[in-house]
CSV table of C-alpha atoms in Angstrom, one decimal:
chain,number,residue,atom,x,y,z
A,1,MET,CA,129.6,75.3,140.5
A,2,THR,CA,133.4,74.9,140.5
A,3,ASN,CA,134.1,78.8,140.9
A,4,ALA,CA,132.0,80.1,143.4
A,5,PRO,CA,133.3,82.3,146.1
A,6,GLN,CA,135.4,80.1,148.9
A,7,SER,CA,137.7,81.6,151.8
A,8,PRO,CA,141.5,81.8,151.3
A,9,VAL,CA,142.4,78.8,153.0
A,10,ASP,CA,140.9,76.7,150.3
A,11,TRP,CA,142.4,78.0,147.2
A,12,ASP,CA,144.6,74.9,146.8
A,13,ASP,CA,142.0,72.5,146.6
A,14,THR,CA,139.7,74.6,144.0
A,15,PRO,CA,139.9,72.3,140.8
A,16,PRO,CA,140.1,74.3,137.4
A,17,PRO,CA,137.2,75.2,136.1
A,18,GLY,CA,136.2,72.7,133.4
A,19,PRO,CA,134.5,73.6,129.6
A,20,THR,CA,130.7,73.6,129.7
A,21,PRO,CA,128.8,72.0,127.9
A,22,ALA,CA,125.6,74.1,125.9
A,23,HIS,CA,123.9,70.5,125.7
A,24,ALA,CA,124.2,67.7,127.7
A,25,PRO,CA,125.6,65.1,125.3
A,26,THR,CA,122.7,62.8,124.0
A,27,PRO,CA,123.8,59.2,123.9
A,28,ARG,CA,124.0,57.6,120.4
A,29,ARG,CA,121.4,54.6,119.7
A,30,ASP,CA,122.3,52.1,117.4
A,31,LEU,CA,120.5,51.7,114.4
A,32,ASP,CA,117.6,49.5,114.9
A,33,LEU,CA,114.6,49.1,112.3
A,34,TRP,CA,112.2,51.4,114.2
A,35,SER,CA,114.2,53.9,114.0
A,36,ILE,CA,114.6,53.4,110.4
A,37,LEU,CA,111.0,53.7,110.0
A,38,ARG,CA,110.7,56.6,111.8
A,39,ASN,CA,113.1,58.4,109.6
A,40,VAL,CA,110.9,57.5,106.5
A,41,VAL,CA,108.3,58.3,108.2
A,42,GLN,CA,109.5,61.6,108.4
A,43,VAL,CA,110.8,62.1,105.3
A,44,VAL,CA,107.8,60.8,103.5
A,45,GLY,CA,105.8,63.1,105.6
A,46,LEU,CA,108.0,66.4,104.3
A,47,LEU,CA,107.5,65.3,101.3
A,48,THR,CA,103.7,64.5,101.2
A,49,LEU,CA,103.5,68.3,102.3
A,50,ALA,CA,105.6,69.4,99.2
A,51,TYR,CA,103.4,67.5,96.9
A,52,TRP,CA,100.7,68.7,98.2
A,53,GLY,CA,102.0,72.3,97.6
A,54,TYR,CA,101.8,71.2,94.3
A,55,ILE,CA,98.5,69.2,93.4
A,56,SER,CA,96.3,71.7,95.6
A,57,TRP,CA,97.5,75.2,94.1
A,58,PRO,CA,97.7,76.6,90.7
A,59,PHE,CA,101.3,76.9,89.8
A,60,PRO,CA,103.2,78.7,89.5
A,61,SER,CA,103.2,81.4,92.3
A,62,PRO,CA,101.6,79.4,95.3
A,63,ALA,CA,102.6,76.2,94.4
A,64,LEU,CA,106.1,77.2,94.4
A,65,PHE,CA,104.9,79.0,98.0
A,66,PHE,CA,103.1,75.7,99.4
A,67,MET,CA,105.6,73.3,98.0
A,68,VAL,CA,108.6,74.8,99.8
A,69,GLY,CA,106.6,76.3,102.7
A,70,ALA,CA,104.7,73.2,104.1
A,71,PRO,CA,107.7,71.4,104.4
A,72,GLY,CA,110.3,74.1,105.0
A,73,PHE,CA,107.9,75.2,108.3
A,74,ALA,CA,107.2,71.5,109.3
A,75,ALA,CA,110.6,70.9,109.2
A,76,VAL,CA,111.5,74.0,111.5
A,77,VAL,CA,108.9,73.0,114.2
A,78,TRP,CA,110.2,69.9,114.4
A,79,PHE,CA,113.9,70.9,115.1
A,80,LEU,CA,112.7,74.0,117.0
A,81,PHE,CA,110.4,71.6,119.4
A,82,ARG,CA,111.2,67.9,119.1
A,83,SER,CA,114.5,67.1,117.8
A,84,ARG,CA,117.1,65.4,119.6
A,85,ARG,CA,119.3,68.5,119.8
A,86,ALA,CA,116.6,70.7,119.9
A,87,PRO,CA,116.9,74.0,121.2
A,88,ILE,CA,113.9,74.9,122.9
A,89,GLN,CA,113.7,72.3,125.2
A,90,THR,CA,110.1,71.1,126.2
A,91,ASP,CA,108.8,68.5,128.1
A,92,SER,CA,107.2,64.8,126.6
A,93,VAL,CA,103.7,66.5,126.8
A,94,GLY,CA,105.1,69.1,124.4
A,95,LYS,CA,106.7,66.9,122.6
A,96,VAL,CA,103.9,64.7,121.9
A,97,ILE,CA,101.7,67.7,120.8
A,98,VAL,CA,104.2,68.9,118.0
A,99,GLU,CA,104.9,65.4,116.9
A,100,THR,CA,100.9,64.9,117.0
A,101,ALA,CA,100.3,68.4,114.8
A,102,LEU,CA,102.3,67.5,112.0
A,103,VAL,CA,101.3,63.7,112.0
A,104,VAL,CA,97.8,65.4,111.7
A,105,ALA,CA,98.8,68.1,109.3
A,106,VAL,CA,100.5,65.2,106.8
A,107,GLY,CA,96.8,62.8,107.2
A,108,ALA,CA,95.0,65.8,106.5
A,109,ALA,CA,96.9,66.5,103.6
A,110,TRP,CA,96.2,63.1,102.2
A,111,VAL,CA,93.0,63.7,102.7
A,112,SER,CA,92.5,66.8,101.0
A,113,ILE,CA,94.5,65.1,97.9
A,114,GLY,CA,91.9,62.7,97.9
A,115,TYR,CA,93.4,59.7,99.7
A,116,PRO,CA,92.0,59.0,102.8
A,117,VAL,CA,93.1,55.9,102.8
A,118,VAL,CA,96.9,56.5,102.8
A,119,GLY,CA,96.0,59.8,104.9
A,120,LEU,CA,94.3,56.9,107.7
A,121,VAL,CA,97.7,54.6,107.1
A,122,PHE,CA,100.0,57.1,107.4
A,123,VAL,CA,98.5,58.1,110.7
A,124,LEU,CA,98.7,54.6,112.2
A,125,VAL,CA,102.0,53.9,110.9
A,126,ALA,CA,103.2,57.2,112.1
A,127,ALA,CA,101.6,56.6,115.9
A,128,THR,CA,103.1,53.4,116.2
A,129,THR,CA,106.9,54.5,115.5
A,130,GLY,CA,105.9,58.2,117.8
A,131,ILE,CA,104.8,55.8,120.9
A,132,ILE,CA,107.8,53.4,120.4
A,133,ALA,CA,110.5,56.5,120.1
A,134,PHE,CA,108.2,58.0,123.4
A,135,ARG,CA,108.9,54.8,125.0
A,136,ARG,CA,112.1,54.7,124.5
A,137,GLU,CA,113.0,58.3,125.1
A,138,THR,CA,111.3,58.6,128.4
A,139,PRO,CA,112.6,56.7,131.5
A,140,ALA,CA,110.8,54.2,133.8
């Protein structure tokens, strides 16, 4: 803290206050196969929730609500708790809980549509990319 109260004798040695960042800067990672696959899994998850809303509900009124609402809710939850610049900082356990809930929701959407094998494959790929991302984020 550079603005801490000091005696008048020390005023010359006090550096001027610097800007305080809202969030600590996150290191930029290079794009590799796992980060690209992880982003593809996230986009497929959002599209799956929109497709689930279209297939599972009668058109137009409830279907439109779920086609927009389900992926929108998932995206907001992901942004608030799991993204790199999340405004609500959680520990690693909270991040894993949020990510697991969203992945299970997408898998359950595939099962409810009638494609349990697609849901299982999605859950396995999402879990693999999630574990690798978690290992990269967590310091050794």
